[in-house]
XYZ file of C-alpha atoms in Angstrom:
440
model
C 43.032 1.300 36.896
C 46.558 2.054 35.678
C 48.167 0.330 38.680
C 45.993 -2.768 38.193
C 46.806 -2.934 34.492
C 50.541 -2.559 35.064
C 50.498 -5.304 37.668
C 48.758 -7.677 35.296
C 51.219 -6.924 32.517
C 54.228 -7.492 34.726
C 52.795 -10.819 35.851
C 53.887 -12.304 32.512
C 57.470 -11.944 31.207
C 57.149 -10.299 27.794
C 59.550 -10.479 24.873
C 59.434 -7.091 23.172
C 60.434 -8.536 19.792
C 58.255 -11.664 19.886
C 56.495 -12.332 16.599
C 54.417 -15.454 16.174
C 55.342 -17.958 13.484
C 51.610 -18.123 12.689
C 51.596 -14.630 11.143
C 52.170 -15.688 7.501
C 49.328 -18.212 7.694
C 47.047 -15.619 9.307
C 47.745 -13.102 6.541
C 47.064 -15.669 3.828
C 43.834 -16.874 5.421
C 42.605 -13.306 6.061
C 43.029 -12.414 2.393
C 41.212 -15.611 1.392
C 38.259 -14.637 3.622
C 37.878 -11.123 2.197
C 34.775 -11.822 0.114
C 33.200 -13.842 2.918
C 33.645 -10.950 5.391
C 32.031 -8.520 2.957
C 29.093 -10.894 2.410
C 28.561 -11.256 6.163
C 28.744 -7.516 6.642
C 26.200 -6.836 3.887
C 23.794 -9.376 5.338
C 23.999 -7.779 8.787
C 23.675 -4.329 7.233
C 20.476 -5.315 5.458
C 19.011 -6.776 8.656
C 20.032 -4.457 11.533
C 18.665 -4.848 15.048
C 18.533 -2.371 17.919
C 20.260 -2.904 21.257
C 19.168 -6.014 23.191
C 17.149 -7.082 20.135
C 20.018 -8.638 18.153
C 18.395 -12.073 18.027
C 19.008 -12.793 14.336
C 22.572 -11.468 14.457
C 23.376 -13.444 17.595
C 21.929 -16.612 16.058
C 24.143 -16.331 12.977
C 27.210 -15.664 15.136
C 26.510 -18.572 17.497
C 25.959 -21.000 14.611
C 29.199 -19.897 12.970
C 31.225 -20.325 16.155
C 29.766 -23.788 16.753
C 30.612 -24.813 13.204
C 34.237 -24.015 14.043
C 34.229 -26.229 17.129
C 34.256 -23.266 19.505
C 32.452 -23.498 22.853
C 29.479 -21.101 22.740
C 27.578 -19.248 25.453
C 24.385 -17.449 24.412
C 22.134 -14.819 25.979
C 25.005 -13.219 27.871
C 23.950 -9.655 28.691
C 20.490 -10.337 27.125
C 21.485 -11.175 23.535
C 25.274 -11.415 23.679
C 27.286 -14.375 22.396
C 30.600 -15.542 23.838
C 32.879 -18.060 22.165
C 35.726 -19.788 24.009
C 38.557 -21.310 21.990
C 41.089 -23.269 24.044
C 44.430 -23.582 22.307
C 46.576 -26.670 22.222
C 49.108 -25.182 24.625
C 48.752 -23.376 27.981
C 48.939 -19.614 28.056
C 47.041 -16.376 28.735
C 43.371 -15.688 28.030
C 42.945 -13.043 25.334
C 39.532 -11.493 24.692
C 38.340 -9.877 21.465
C 35.157 -7.844 21.263
C 32.720 -6.821 18.516
C 29.480 -4.879 19.084
C 26.342 -5.973 17.222
C 23.606 -3.316 17.529
C 22.243 -0.880 14.998
C 20.717 2.571 15.475
C 17.241 4.151 15.106
C 18.237 5.855 11.841
C 16.403 5.658 8.515
C 18.947 4.834 5.818
C 19.172 6.905 2.629
C 20.991 5.976 -0.542
C 20.532 3.132 -2.993
C 22.762 0.318 -1.776
C 21.538 -3.093 -2.958
C 21.795 -4.229 0.674
C 20.165 -1.107 2.115
C 18.239 -1.602 5.357
C 14.462 -1.632 5.024
C 13.835 -2.435 8.690
C 11.285 -0.200 10.422
C 10.487 -0.134 14.133
C 9.207 2.084 16.903
C 11.725 3.840 19.100
C 10.972 6.309 21.876
C 7.364 6.491 20.726
C 8.235 7.281 17.116
C 8.299 5.224 13.936
C 11.823 5.006 12.540
C 14.080 2.984 10.331
C 16.911 0.897 11.759
C 20.401 1.161 10.308
C 23.951 0.076 10.957
C 25.001 3.711 10.926
C 28.134 3.202 13.023
C 29.804 0.185 11.433
C 28.958 -2.475 13.995
C 27.989 -4.783 11.118
C 31.607 -4.696 9.956
C 32.903 -5.342 13.476
C 30.844 -8.534 13.728
C 31.912 -9.749 10.280
C 35.585 -9.076 11.022
C 35.503 -10.940 14.340
C 33.692 -13.898 12.748
C 36.600 -14.169 10.316
C 39.128 -13.907 13.154
C 37.349 -16.767 14.917
C 37.525 -18.867 11.758
C 41.257 -18.255 11.355
C 42.220 -18.842 14.979
C 40.036 -21.944 15.211
C 41.949 -23.369 12.253
C 45.181 -22.830 14.225
C 43.787 -24.138 17.508
C 46.530 -26.723 18.045
C 49.210 -24.035 17.695
C 47.668 -21.463 20.040
C 49.456 -20.984 23.367
C 46.454 -19.879 25.386
C 42.711 -19.302 25.185
C 40.746 -16.845 23.064
C 37.432 -15.437 24.264
C 35.298 -13.951 21.464
C 32.818 -11.419 22.866
C 29.954 -10.444 20.551
C 28.327 -7.681 22.536
C 24.822 -6.206 22.283
C 23.669 -2.665 23.009
C 26.875 -0.652 22.689
C 24.751 2.348 21.753
C 22.861 2.082 25.039
C 19.334 1.054 25.943
C 16.711 3.424 27.319
C 13.451 3.010 29.193
C 10.167 4.754 28.348
C 11.346 7.876 30.190
C 14.530 8.110 28.133
C 16.693 6.980 31.031
C 19.605 4.638 30.401
C 19.404 1.149 31.827
C 22.110 -1.415 32.521
C 23.079 -2.962 29.193
C 25.904 -3.738 26.794
C 29.463 -4.143 28.032
C 28.574 -3.039 31.554
C 25.957 -5.780 31.888
C 28.225 -8.406 30.342
C 30.975 -7.534 32.817
C 28.488 -7.733 35.678
C 27.417 -11.182 34.460
C 31.048 -12.359 34.512
C 32.103 -12.281 30.863
C 35.693 -11.592 31.914
C 35.757 -14.610 34.237
C 35.739 -18.407 33.791
C 38.308 -18.333 32.293
C 39.656 -15.074 33.643
C 40.650 -12.681 30.868
C 44.177 -11.262 30.974
C 43.871 -8.685 28.208
C 41.278 -7.461 25.690
C 41.498 -5.978 22.201
C 38.879 -4.261 20.079
C 38.578 -2.105 16.977
C 36.158 0.433 15.560
C 35.688 1.226 11.907
C 36.174 4.922 11.033
C 34.326 6.241 7.983
C 36.302 9.487 7.893
C 39.818 8.020 8.100
C 42.104 6.862 5.299
C 41.066 3.483 3.958
C 42.956 0.617 5.614
C 44.931 2.839 7.990
C 45.088 1.857 11.675
C 44.798 4.730 14.172
C 45.363 4.610 17.919
C 46.160 6.659 21.016
C 47.762 5.500 24.259
C 45.989 6.498 27.480
C 42.647 8.313 27.362
C 41.352 7.599 23.873
C 37.605 8.299 23.988
C 35.657 10.408 26.444
C 33.596 9.478 29.443
C 29.985 10.361 28.689
C 27.283 11.433 31.146
C 23.722 12.689 30.710
C 22.683 16.128 31.918
C 19.125 16.733 33.124
C 18.049 20.047 34.662
C 14.479 20.908 35.641
C 13.859 24.577 36.455
C 10.857 25.470 38.581
C 9.461 28.994 38.283
C 6.045 30.579 38.771
C 3.502 30.815 35.990
C 2.216 34.252 35.010
C 0.637 36.238 32.197
C 3.192 37.228 29.568
C 2.006 40.828 29.862
C 2.933 41.001 33.563
C 6.191 39.061 34.039
C 6.840 40.714 37.428
C 4.050 38.601 38.905
C 5.819 35.335 38.137
C 9.241 33.693 37.988
C 10.306 33.037 34.395
C 11.962 29.579 34.029
C 12.867 30.321 30.399
C 15.001 33.313 31.342
C 16.594 31.307 34.158
C 17.270 28.396 31.791
C 18.876 30.739 29.272
C 21.173 32.093 31.970
C 22.044 28.545 33.064
C 22.970 27.584 29.491
C 25.318 30.546 29.271
C 26.688 29.873 32.735
C 27.511 26.277 31.822
C 29.766 27.542 29.037
C 32.148 28.951 31.645
C 32.925 25.462 32.983
C 35.132 24.552 30.042
C 36.471 28.073 29.523
C 37.206 28.884 33.175
C 37.051 25.815 35.445
C 38.717 23.051 33.423
C 42.478 22.880 32.917
C 42.311 22.406 29.162
C 46.093 22.046 28.918
C 45.663 18.583 30.456
C 42.399 17.259 29.006
C 39.498 18.675 27.013
C 35.910 18.664 28.252
C 32.510 19.354 26.732
C 29.194 20.428 28.248
C 26.419 20.558 25.647
C 22.745 21.371 26.193
C 20.956 19.499 23.428
C 17.319 20.388 24.097
C 15.161 22.779 26.121
C 11.424 22.240 26.515
C 9.178 24.880 28.057
C 5.911 26.680 27.504
C 2.894 26.204 25.284
C 1.702 29.692 24.271
C 3.244 33.025 23.305
C 1.634 35.088 26.087
C 2.064 32.689 28.999
C 5.147 32.522 31.167
C 5.297 28.794 31.983
C 5.795 27.243 35.371
C 8.776 25.099 34.477
C 11.508 24.344 31.986
C 13.400 21.154 31.250
C 16.787 20.879 29.594
C 18.886 17.855 28.688
C 22.411 17.520 27.401
C 25.653 15.586 27.277
C 28.913 15.819 29.230
C 32.299 14.596 27.941
C 35.402 14.357 30.113
C 38.757 12.541 30.024
C 39.787 12.087 33.657
C 38.293 10.917 36.947
C 38.984 14.135 38.841
C 37.972 16.264 35.874
C 34.694 14.364 35.696
C 33.966 15.099 39.365
C 34.841 18.780 38.914
C 32.582 19.255 35.883
C 29.653 17.517 37.571
C 29.981 19.687 40.672
C 30.276 22.926 38.698
C 27.120 22.054 36.705
C 25.198 21.585 39.950
C 26.581 24.766 41.516
C 25.936 26.958 38.486
C 22.423 25.705 37.803
C 21.177 25.821 41.395
C 22.706 29.215 42.179
C 21.497 30.890 38.992
C 18.000 29.530 39.537
C 17.982 30.734 43.138
C 19.181 34.192 42.124
C 16.199 34.439 39.752
C 13.700 33.361 42.382
C 13.335 29.825 41.059
C 14.706 26.412 41.795
C 16.820 23.986 39.731
C 16.767 20.233 40.167
C 19.982 18.847 38.642
C 20.442 15.171 37.833
C 23.487 13.720 36.119
C 23.194 10.193 34.801
C 26.518 8.379 34.758
C 27.305 6.880 31.378
C 30.414 5.231 29.961
C 33.843 5.695 31.570
C 36.892 6.925 29.663
C 38.104 4.491 27.012
C 41.636 4.059 28.337
C 44.328 2.276 26.350
C 46.883 0.865 28.759
C 50.141 2.581 27.675
C 52.345 -0.413 28.488
C 50.108 -2.715 26.465
C 50.052 -0.283 23.531
C 53.847 -0.097 23.561
C 54.164 -3.891 23.589
C 51.628 -4.483 20.813
C 52.411 -1.574 18.488
C 55.044 -3.607 16.555
C 52.324 -6.158 15.801
C 50.066 -3.562 14.181
C 53.005 -2.072 12.294
C 54.006 -5.533 11.092
C 50.497 -6.152 9.802
C 49.984 -2.816 8.086
C 53.372 -1.102 7.742
C 54.687 1.679 9.984
C 53.430 4.414 7.657
C 49.871 3.071 7.892
C 49.699 2.924 11.688
C 49.208 6.395 13.146
C 48.558 8.104 16.451
C 45.487 10.355 16.619
C 44.122 12.876 19.121
C 41.519 11.797 21.663
C 37.974 11.288 20.380
C 35.155 13.097 22.189
C 32.822 10.240 21.293
C 32.352 7.492 23.880
C 32.583 3.689 23.861
C 31.363 1.136 26.367
C 34.464 -0.958 25.604
C 35.700 1.162 28.507
C 33.863 -1.094 30.974
C 36.096 -3.995 29.931
C 39.174 -1.778 30.274
C 38.224 -0.933 33.853
C 38.767 -4.585 34.741
C 41.641 -5.728 32.496
C 44.275 -4.010 30.326
C 42.777 -3.150 26.959
C 43.798 -1.751 23.573
C 41.093 -0.185 21.384
C 42.049 1.132 17.956
C 40.449 2.412 14.758
C 40.419 1.126 11.184
C 39.872 3.650 8.412
C 37.212 2.887 5.804
C 36.803 6.120 3.844
C 36.497 5.560 0.082
C 39.786 6.390 -1.653
C 38.102 8.930 -3.923
C 36.650 10.922 -1.019
C 38.122 13.565 1.255
C 37.399 13.531 4.993
C 34.915 16.411 4.715
C 33.063 14.702 1.861
C 31.884 11.623 3.747
C 28.850 11.300 5.990
C 29.584 10.951 9.673
C 28.732 8.082 11.974
C 25.109 7.991 13.208
C 23.807 9.689 10.042
C 21.424 8.393 7.301
C 24.141 8.574 4.608
C 26.847 6.753 6.581
C 28.874 4.571 4.239
C 31.967 2.362 4.464
C 34.525 1.237 1.934
C 34.796 -2.538 2.310
C 38.142 -2.877 0.549
C 40.347 -3.210 3.623
C 38.307 -5.120 6.180
C 40.959 -7.839 6.029
C 43.385 -5.424 7.713
C 41.176 -5.605 10.798
C 41.059 -9.402 10.546
C 44.852 -9.612 10.368
C 45.319 -7.070 13.164
C 43.059 -8.776 15.724
C 44.316 -12.271 14.862
C 47.955 -11.165 15.035
C 47.485 -9.354 18.331
C 46.229 -12.608 19.846
C 49.062 -14.840 18.674
C 51.790 -12.260 19.332
C 50.488 -11.567 22.830
C 50.482 -15.301 23.539
C 54.049 -15.632 22.242
C 55.198 -12.647 24.304
C 53.772 -14.262 27.420
C 55.869 -17.396 26.924
C 58.931 -17.727 29.202
C 62.140 -16.463 27.653
C 64.328 -19.129 26.097
C 67.844 -19.207 27.402
C 70.467 -18.478 24.775
């Protein structure tokens, strides 16, 4: 991936100090759109939709793009919307992405635009909530589209606006992940026709300082995989355990054994890793040793080889422990999102743009996040830069705000225009950098 990205970057002669003359106009227009972005965000927040069900959201996005004279493609990756804006001058194709889906979370609090949507998910009745900030991502990118469309004649290249469904994943009736979101959009050719040269994206961060941009070159967010282990034992009376094979005891030993992967098998001086068992289901009565046990969990890694190592150690530990106890373990690992990898060369080239938008003291490097993002599927194909925009209320400390994916998740809307300026400026600066050098 790194070699491919470097080759693509070197294909265009960059000017390290290039700054587009459109930047002052972008800043002015972004500030003028502040209230409009907040209104869009509140509307989406009040009417959230789960992955691959974002029909209303997609309709609003598509209508907005068309009103700006942007070419629109609908139903890409089920409910995705793609807008193509061809500038007045030739140049590279720059993609921008926003995810649209909400989560099966019942919102608490008393916001006037609180979600009241209720649905059924995984066999249970639940509320639906934008508990990860995707509503703000959509609103921000709609504003970026409006600004860049107004500067169409001055753009030296093409902009592809990708409004993506199902970033949070989609699951079948058995709880298994199915092809969706960025992965499906890539498979359907969203990065082709015209071929994308580079992609940018942002994620709102409820726990970070309001209006501050955070980033990390290289591995930024973890690869995520799903752990599924079924242990087969032999049922027996709880009063005579020697007549059976206890899958609960075996499962307990497997859970403890899995902890040694990170502590003893992974070189944690290079990259962190996580193996978490999130649920164990077994048995039905206090005096019956059950026949089987089922455990599920999550795996987080930050490198290709590390990912292979952790997967193999999980299989070895589970199967060998089960065999030593007289049982059998069936291990399945479902492959999820790859590592979200910010191309270091691209980050270096575009960092001055972010600093110019927000000031050097409000653009900061951060450690890797153990959360995962399917933006990584785009980055597997083209160089990408994914960064974070803080939205923690100024009167709150980091440990006082609710986390993402929780019922009390809340954003401060005061600095959404920073995201609008950042994405718009990245586009025009990248296009200017790709122009041939002028001879002095």
